[in-house]
Short mmCIF file of C-alpha atoms in Angstrom, two decimals:
data_model
loop_
_atom_site.label_atom_id
_atom_site.label_comp_id
_atom_site.label_asym_id
_atom_site.label_seq_id
_atom_site.Cartn_x
_atom_site.Cartn_y
_atom_site.Cartn_z
CA MET A 1 62.76 224.13 233.10
CA GLN A 2 59.04 225.37 234.10
CA MET A 3 59.62 227.55 231.12
CA GLY A 4 60.75 225.16 228.83
CA TRP A 5 57.68 222.78 229.49
CA ARG A 6 55.33 225.62 228.96
CA ARG A 7 56.52 226.08 225.45
CA PHE A 8 56.23 222.59 224.76
CA VAL A 9 52.68 222.73 226.02
CA THR A 10 51.58 225.79 223.79
CA VAL A 11 53.22 224.44 220.59
CA ALA A 12 51.43 220.95 221.11
CA VAL A 13 47.96 223.13 221.84
CA MET A 14 48.60 224.95 218.86
CA VAL A 15 49.34 221.75 216.89
CA VAL A 16 46.06 220.06 218.04
CA SER A 17 44.10 223.04 217.00
CA PHE A 18 45.45 223.24 214.00
CA ARG A 19 44.39 219.12 213.02
CA ALA A 20 41.33 219.66 214.89
CA ALA A 21 40.55 222.91 212.46
CA ALA A 22 41.62 220.43 208.96
CA ALA A 23 39.71 217.84 210.21
CA VAL A 24 36.39 220.03 210.72
CA LEU A 25 36.93 221.65 206.93
CA ASP A 26 37.97 220.18 203.65
CA PRO A 27 41.76 220.64 203.75
CA VAL A 28 41.79 221.82 200.07
CA ASP A 29 39.25 224.67 201.14
CA PHE A 30 41.21 225.42 204.07
CA LEU A 31 44.55 226.11 202.37
CA ALA A 32 42.13 227.93 199.79
CA LEU A 33 41.19 230.36 202.81
CA GLN A 34 44.52 230.64 203.54
CA SER A 35 45.45 231.92 200.31
CA ILE A 36 42.64 234.21 199.96
CA ARG A 37 43.61 235.60 203.57
CA LYS A 38 47.15 236.28 202.29
CA GLY A 39 45.84 238.73 199.24
CA LEU A 40 43.57 240.71 201.27
CA GLU A 41 43.99 243.00 204.54
CA ASP A 42 41.44 245.63 206.37
CA MET A 43 41.30 249.04 205.41
CA PRO A 44 42.32 251.48 208.25
CA GLY A 45 39.25 250.93 210.14
CA SER A 46 38.09 247.80 209.26
CA ASP A 47 38.59 244.68 211.88
CA PHE A 48 36.68 242.00 209.32
CA PHE A 49 39.61 239.75 209.29
CA SER A 50 40.15 239.95 212.97
CA SER A 51 38.38 236.60 213.81
CA TRP A 52 40.65 234.82 210.73
CA ASP A 53 42.66 232.52 213.18
CA PHE A 54 43.43 229.41 211.34
CA THR A 55 44.29 227.95 214.71
CA ALA A 56 40.53 227.78 215.38
CA ASP A 57 37.84 225.97 212.92
CA PRO A 58 37.36 228.33 209.61
CA CYS A 59 33.69 227.71 209.47
CA ALA A 60 33.57 230.32 212.17
CA PHE A 61 35.30 232.94 210.82
CA THR A 62 33.37 236.21 210.08
CA GLY A 63 32.07 235.78 206.51
CA VAL A 64 32.40 232.14 205.94
CA PHE A 65 29.65 229.74 206.47
CA CYS A 66 30.01 226.17 205.49
CA ALA A 67 28.00 222.83 205.13
CA ARG A 68 29.55 219.69 206.27
CA ASP A 69 33.10 220.34 205.55
CA ARG A 70 32.86 222.43 202.83
CA VAL A 71 32.70 226.61 202.00
CA VAL A 72 29.50 227.43 200.75
CA THR A 73 29.24 230.99 201.36
CA LEU A 74 31.94 233.49 201.33
CA ALA A 75 31.00 237.27 202.32
CA LEU A 76 34.16 239.13 202.21
CA GLY A 77 34.13 242.65 204.13
CA ASP A 78 32.00 243.95 206.98
CA PRO A 79 28.39 244.56 206.04
CA ARG A 80 27.53 247.06 208.39
CA ALA A 81 26.85 250.44 206.48
CA GLY A 82 29.87 252.87 206.17
CA ALA A 83 32.43 250.50 207.10
CA PRO A 84 35.77 250.32 205.15
CA GLY A 85 36.29 247.60 203.01
CA LEU A 86 39.39 245.44 201.84
CA LEU A 87 42.37 246.14 199.86
CA GLY A 88 44.60 243.60 197.95
CA ARG A 89 43.71 241.28 195.30
CA LEU A 90 41.58 238.14 194.57
CA ASP A 91 43.90 235.03 194.98
CA PRO A 92 43.36 232.17 191.74
CA ALA A 93 43.16 229.78 195.11
CA ILE A 94 39.47 230.84 195.17
CA GLY A 95 38.34 228.48 192.32
CA LEU A 96 39.39 225.59 194.87
CA LEU A 97 36.27 226.22 196.78
CA THR A 98 34.50 224.07 194.55
CA ALA A 99 31.66 223.62 196.54
CA LEU A 100 30.74 227.58 197.06
CA ALA A 101 27.02 228.99 195.99
CA GLU A 102 27.65 232.49 197.10
CA LEU A 103 30.65 235.12 196.71
CA SER A 104 30.34 238.47 197.80
CA LEU A 105 32.83 241.40 198.19
CA LEU A 106 31.66 244.32 199.80
CA PRO A 107 32.82 247.91 198.57
CA GLY A 108 36.40 248.85 198.93
CA ARG A 109 40.17 248.74 197.16
CA VAL A 110 40.54 245.43 195.73
CA SER A 111 42.03 245.66 192.38
CA GLY A 112 43.42 243.62 189.81
CA PRO A 113 41.90 241.04 187.87
CA ILE A 114 38.62 238.80 189.01
CA PRO A 115 40.56 235.28 188.90
CA ASP A 116 39.35 233.22 185.53
CA THR A 117 39.59 230.03 188.05
CA LEU A 118 36.24 231.54 189.58
CA ALA A 119 34.29 229.60 186.46
CA ASP A 120 35.32 226.40 188.60
CA CYS A 121 33.06 226.79 191.06
CA PHE A 122 30.36 225.08 189.79
CA ASP A 123 27.90 225.53 192.43
CA LEU A 124 27.70 229.23 192.38
CA ARG A 125 24.65 231.13 192.09
CA PHE A 126 25.44 234.52 193.22
CA VAL A 127 27.84 236.54 192.59
CA ALA A 128 28.68 240.25 193.80
CA LEU A 129 31.81 242.07 193.42
CA SER A 130 30.78 245.57 193.16
CA LYS A 131 32.21 249.15 194.04
CA ASN A 132 36.11 248.06 193.93
CA LEU A 133 39.04 248.44 191.70
CA LEU A 134 38.57 245.18 189.77
CA SER A 135 40.32 245.41 186.40
CA GLY A 136 40.72 243.74 183.19
CA ALA A 137 38.19 241.15 181.35
CA VAL A 138 35.29 239.61 182.64
CA PRO A 139 36.15 236.01 182.77
CA ALA A 140 34.49 234.36 179.87
CA GLY A 141 33.92 231.23 181.89
CA LEU A 142 31.53 232.79 184.40
CA GLY A 143 28.98 232.01 181.51
CA GLY A 144 29.19 228.49 181.77
CA LEU A 145 28.13 228.08 185.39
CA PRO A 146 25.25 226.20 185.30
CA ARG A 147 23.51 227.40 188.25
CA LEU A 148 24.36 231.43 188.15
CA ARG A 149 21.67 233.18 188.85
CA THR A 150 23.38 236.44 189.56
CA LEU A 151 26.67 238.41 188.72
CA ASP A 152 27.07 241.88 189.87
CA LEU A 153 30.43 243.38 188.70
CA SER A 154 29.09 247.09 188.45
CA TYR A 155 31.36 250.03 189.43
CA ASN A 156 34.56 248.56 188.76
CA LEU A 157 37.44 249.21 186.08
CA LEU A 158 36.68 246.24 184.19
CA SER A 159 37.42 246.79 180.42
CA GLY A 160 37.06 244.52 177.08
CA PRO A 161 33.81 242.96 175.53
CA VAL A 162 30.97 241.39 177.60
CA PRO A 163 31.56 237.78 177.02
CA GLU A 164 29.20 236.11 174.58
CA SER A 165 28.76 233.29 177.27
CA LEU A 166 26.91 235.25 179.26
CA ALA A 167 24.47 236.05 177.07
CA SER A 168 23.52 232.39 176.63
CA ALA A 169 24.04 231.50 180.65
CA PRO A 170 21.69 228.85 181.25
CA VAL A 171 19.81 230.14 184.39
CA LEU A 172 21.58 233.68 184.51
CA SER A 173 18.73 236.30 186.00
CA ASN A 174 20.57 239.25 186.96
CA LEU A 175 23.63 240.69 184.83
CA ILE A 176 24.93 244.31 186.40
CA LEU A 177 28.09 245.46 184.64
CA CYS A 178 27.31 248.73 185.25
CA HIS A 179 29.90 251.76 185.69
CA ASN A 180 32.79 250.01 184.33
CA GLN A 181 35.21 250.50 180.59
CA LEU A 182 33.46 247.46 178.90
CA SER A 183 33.58 248.23 175.03
CA GLY A 184 32.58 246.60 171.66
CA PHE A 185 29.18 245.28 170.63
CA LEU A 186 26.40 243.65 172.70
CA PRO A 187 25.93 239.99 172.03
CA PRO A 188 22.57 238.79 171.29
CA PHE A 189 20.53 237.15 173.72
CA PRO A 190 19.10 233.52 172.81
CA ALA A 191 14.73 233.67 173.08
CA SER A 192 15.41 231.00 175.51
CA SER A 193 17.10 233.54 178.08
CA SER A 194 15.42 233.80 181.28
CA LEU A 195 17.11 237.05 182.18
CA LEU A 196 15.07 239.77 184.22
CA ARG A 197 17.69 242.47 184.81
CA LEU A 198 20.02 243.67 182.11
CA ASP A 199 22.41 246.97 183.49
CA LEU A 200 24.91 247.71 181.37
CA LYS A 201 24.98 251.67 182.00
CA HIS A 202 28.03 253.96 181.87
CA ASN A 203 30.04 251.94 179.54
CA GLN A 204 31.59 252.24 176.21
CA LEU A 205 29.36 249.94 174.64
CA SER A 206 28.87 250.30 170.62
CA GLY A 207 27.15 249.18 167.72
CA PRO A 208 23.14 248.35 167.34
CA LEU A 209 21.14 246.85 169.48
CA PRO A 210 20.62 243.15 169.41
CA PRO A 211 17.76 240.88 170.14
CA LEU A 212 17.19 241.40 173.47
CA PRO A 213 15.17 237.96 175.70
CA THR A 214 10.86 238.90 176.43
CA SER A 215 11.67 238.19 179.80
CA LEU A 216 13.27 241.11 180.55
CA GLN A 217 11.99 243.38 183.14
CA TYR A 218 14.49 245.89 183.98
CA LEU A 219 16.85 247.36 180.84
CA ALA A 220 19.13 250.08 181.75
CA LEU A 221 22.23 250.86 178.87
CA CYS A 222 22.46 254.67 179.12
CA SER A 223 25.48 256.84 178.41
CA ASN A 224 26.92 253.90 176.12
CA ALA A 225 27.73 254.57 172.21
CA LEU A 226 24.89 252.69 171.03
CA ALA A 227 23.99 253.32 167.70
CA GLY A 228 21.12 252.54 165.15
CA ARG A 229 17.60 251.74 165.68
CA ILE A 230 15.31 250.54 167.96
CA ASP A 231 11.79 249.82 166.47
CA SER A 232 12.38 246.17 166.03
CA VAL A 233 13.88 245.77 169.33
CA LEU A 234 11.89 246.94 171.87
CA PRO A 235 8.32 246.02 170.70
CA PRO A 236 8.81 242.40 171.80
CA LEU A 237 9.86 243.22 175.68
CA THR A 238 6.36 243.57 176.90
CA ARG A 239 7.44 242.74 180.56
CA LEU A 240 9.48 245.36 180.83
CA ASN A 241 8.84 247.89 183.82
CA PHE A 242 12.01 250.30 183.60
CA LEU A 243 13.66 251.08 180.42
CA ASP A 244 16.88 253.82 180.05
CA LEU A 245 18.51 253.90 176.48
CA SER A 246 19.55 257.80 176.88
CA SER A 247 22.77 259.47 176.09
CA ASN A 248 23.46 257.11 173.37
CA VAL A 249 23.27 257.70 169.41
CA LEU A 250 20.11 255.66 168.70
CA GLU A 251 18.30 256.92 165.69
CA GLY A 252 14.75 256.26 164.18
CA PRO A 253 11.39 256.62 165.24
CA ILE A 254 10.11 255.74 169.08
CA PRO A 255 8.13 252.99 168.71
CA GLU A 256 4.52 252.87 169.80
CA ALA A 257 4.51 250.04 171.67
CA VAL A 258 6.79 251.31 174.30
CA PHE A 259 3.99 253.86 175.38
CA ALA A 260 1.88 250.86 176.35
CA PHE A 261 4.10 249.39 178.63
CA GLN A 262 3.64 249.28 182.33
CA LEU A 263 7.11 251.19 182.93
CA ALA A 264 8.22 253.16 185.80
CA ALA A 265 10.32 255.24 184.07
CA LEU A 266 10.93 255.60 180.17
CA ARG A 267 13.83 257.37 179.39
CA LEU A 268 15.15 258.00 175.78
CA GLN A 269 16.85 261.54 176.17
CA ARG A 270 19.75 262.63 174.56
CA ASN A 271 20.00 260.53 171.43
CA ALA A 272 19.10 261.05 168.05
CA PHE A 273 15.47 259.86 167.70
CA SER A 274 13.44 261.30 164.93
CA GLY A 275 9.92 261.42 163.47
CA PRO A 276 6.36 262.14 164.81
CA LEU A 277 5.44 260.85 168.42
CA ALA A 278 2.41 258.46 167.66
CA PRO A 279 1.39 256.88 171.12
CA PRO A 280 -1.93 254.66 171.28
CA GLN A 281 -5.04 256.05 171.72
CA GLU A 282 -5.15 255.84 175.44
CA ASP A 283 -3.87 257.60 178.03
CA VAL A 284 0.28 257.07 179.05
CA VAL A 285 0.40 256.09 182.25
CA ILE A 286 3.94 256.00 182.55
CA PRO A 287 4.97 258.26 185.79
CA VAL A 288 8.18 259.49 183.92
CA VAL A 289 8.92 259.82 180.39
CA ASP A 290 11.98 261.84 179.31
CA LEU A 291 12.39 262.40 175.57
CA SER A 292 14.17 265.77 175.75
CA TYR A 293 17.54 266.25 173.60
CA ASN A 294 16.22 264.14 170.33
CA ARG A 295 14.94 265.14 166.93
CA LEU A 296 10.86 264.93 167.26
CA TRP A 297 9.08 266.68 165.25
CA GLY A 298 5.34 266.89 164.66
CA ALA A 299 2.34 267.74 167.07
CA VAL A 300 2.76 266.99 171.10
CA PRO A 301 0.17 264.39 171.73
CA PRO A 302 -2.27 264.96 174.00
CA GLN A 303 -2.52 261.33 175.38
CA LEU A 304 0.60 262.35 177.09
CA ALA A 305 -1.39 264.29 179.66
CA ALA A 306 -1.65 261.73 182.14
CA VAL A 307 2.52 261.24 182.74
CA GLY A 308 3.54 262.37 185.99
CA ARG A 309 6.90 263.93 185.03
CA LEU A 310 6.91 264.59 181.17
CA TYR A 311 10.26 266.24 179.24
CA LEU A 312 9.94 267.26 175.77
CA ASN A 313 12.00 269.84 175.94
CA ASN A 314 14.69 270.26 172.95
CA ASN A 315 13.49 268.57 170.25
CA ARG A 316 11.62 269.89 166.88
CA PHE A 317 7.81 269.95 168.34
CA THR A 318 5.29 272.35 166.21
CA GLY A 319 1.74 273.58 166.65
CA GLU A 320 -0.36 274.53 169.81
CA VAL A 321 0.10 272.89 173.06
CA PRO A 322 -2.76 270.58 173.63
CA PRO A 323 -4.91 271.99 176.48
CA ARG A 324 -5.38 268.55 178.15
CA LEU A 325 -1.40 268.74 178.70
CA VAL A 326 -2.06 272.21 180.62
CA GLN A 327 -4.93 270.83 182.16
CA GLY A 328 -2.87 267.81 183.37
CA LEU A 329 -0.73 269.98 185.67
CA SER A 330 -3.71 270.32 187.48
CA ASN A 331 -4.78 266.75 187.54
CA GLY A 332 -1.71 265.43 189.08
CA MET A 333 1.10 265.85 186.31
CA GLN A 334 4.30 267.21 188.27
CA LEU A 335 6.18 268.69 185.45
CA LEU A 336 5.82 269.70 181.99
CA TYR A 337 9.23 270.78 179.74
CA LEU A 338 8.44 271.95 176.40
CA GLN A 339 10.97 274.48 176.01
CA HIS A 340 13.19 274.72 173.19
CA ASN A 341 10.90 273.78 170.62
CA PHE A 342 8.91 275.13 167.95
CA LEU A 343 5.54 275.63 169.23
CA THR A 344 3.53 278.49 168.29
CA GLY A 345 0.52 278.64 170.56
CA ILE A 346 -1.27 277.82 174.01
CA LYS A 347 -5.03 278.18 174.64
CA ILE A 348 -5.10 279.44 178.23
CA GLY A 349 -7.48 278.39 180.35
CA PRO A 350 -8.31 278.49 184.37
CA ALA A 351 -5.92 275.66 185.17
CA ALA A 352 -3.06 277.55 183.25
CA VAL A 353 -3.95 280.80 185.09
CA ALA A 354 -3.34 279.19 188.36
CA LEU A 355 -0.89 276.28 188.57
CA PRO A 356 -0.84 274.08 191.62
CA ALA A 357 1.83 274.39 194.23
CA GLY A 358 5.08 272.44 193.17
CA ALA A 359 3.89 272.18 189.40
CA SER A 360 6.40 273.00 186.91
CA LEU A 361 5.85 274.21 183.52
CA CYS A 362 8.39 275.55 180.81
CA LEU A 363 7.71 277.04 177.39
CA GLN A 364 10.67 279.58 176.72
CA TYR A 365 12.42 279.63 173.06
CA ASN A 366 9.31 278.57 171.11
CA CYS A 367 7.55 280.40 168.26
CA MET A 368 5.55 282.13 170.72
CA VAL A 369 5.70 284.48 173.82
CA PRO A 370 5.18 282.52 176.89
CA PRO A 371 1.49 283.90 178.07
CA PHE A 372 3.03 283.95 181.98
CA ASP A 373 6.25 283.66 183.54
CA THR A 374 7.03 280.05 185.12
CA PRO A 375 9.98 279.03 186.33
CA CYS A 376 12.04 277.12 184.16
CA PRO A 377 15.77 275.31 184.43
CA LEU A 378 18.59 277.31 183.98
CA LYS A 379 19.69 275.32 180.98
CA ALA A 380 16.69 276.92 179.32
CA GLY A 381 18.15 280.05 178.93
CA SER A 382 16.94 283.82 179.32
CA GLN A 383 15.44 283.98 176.05
CA ARG A 384 11.83 283.79 176.22
CA MET A 385 11.25 283.23 172.27
CA ARG A 386 13.07 282.14 169.17
CA PRO A 387 14.41 284.66 166.95
CA LEU A 388 11.71 285.46 163.91
CA ASP A 389 13.80 283.93 161.60
CA GLN A 390 13.32 280.36 162.91
CA CYS A 391 9.75 280.74 162.84
CA PRO A 392 8.37 280.40 159.49
CA GLU A 393 4.60 280.60 160.59
CA TRP A 394 5.33 283.80 162.10
CA ARG A 395 7.28 285.17 158.84
CA ALA A 396 4.41 283.97 157.04
#
């Protein structure tokens, strides 16, 4: 008799607790969280879901934050460094959380598509689902979210094109889709765009660079298959502080304007850029300039002497190395790579005889015998000079 009574009391308490929880949280949000929980599980070593007991108030769950009776923030996964992530799939019921403003998924092994229903969460401002195994297309509906400012879907297995709707998202500031399998052309961005960061590196994008928003401060499109010229696209982007277009098949001249930008790094290596370099008369003060592995020709500009790390190797530069460049190694320049060009001489001054400790200078495989031995990268090879039949001035 006592055992039966205890069971009755236990069941009654559970029913009361369930009703109390349902009263605290909007019923639709409650059911949405239940569906999300069913689709996901902890990876071995993770105990993120240990607090997700639906007989209690879901607003007290780890990663769930509420305002009144609605879920406004959902952070799925243990945020501690090195903690295991989650397994499973994102349930389409996530779109029922229509008051959701922030959604994040910590690195793990969550797979499958990003639910299209996420576009029903009209209050979303921040979405970060990086470093998982999400696949399929980027939902085009995300571009219609009126308050979305940050979209980070990087380091997944997403494929298909970049939706045109994202280019015209009204207040989007940060679009980070790098390290996926996205393909096709980049959509054009309207002049009214407020985008600050565009990171699409390590995808399979092709075609020419479209007009880009002048608001951009960070542009990373390296390791794609982008083609065409950039001399009309880049000059208007005067607010850039980082530019990486390396490892594409871009061609034509490098516009003079980019050397005047206040950049932390200018990375244009491994393309098909050609023509002479024509920086402005003032010294270029960009800390890192990498123009290696292109088809640039003509004289090496002395205005590059103030660059911190300068990579001009594997091009077609000719003439003598400007004395100011070598002097730059004694005035703060850390690295000067000029190997694999057609340079014909260098004036040796006191700065060249004794390079500062830590400074790197490589002159191998030019149309001259390097006047002194300096360590070069392994890729420079062991030949100190080009064959004479490749050096017209020497043959003459």
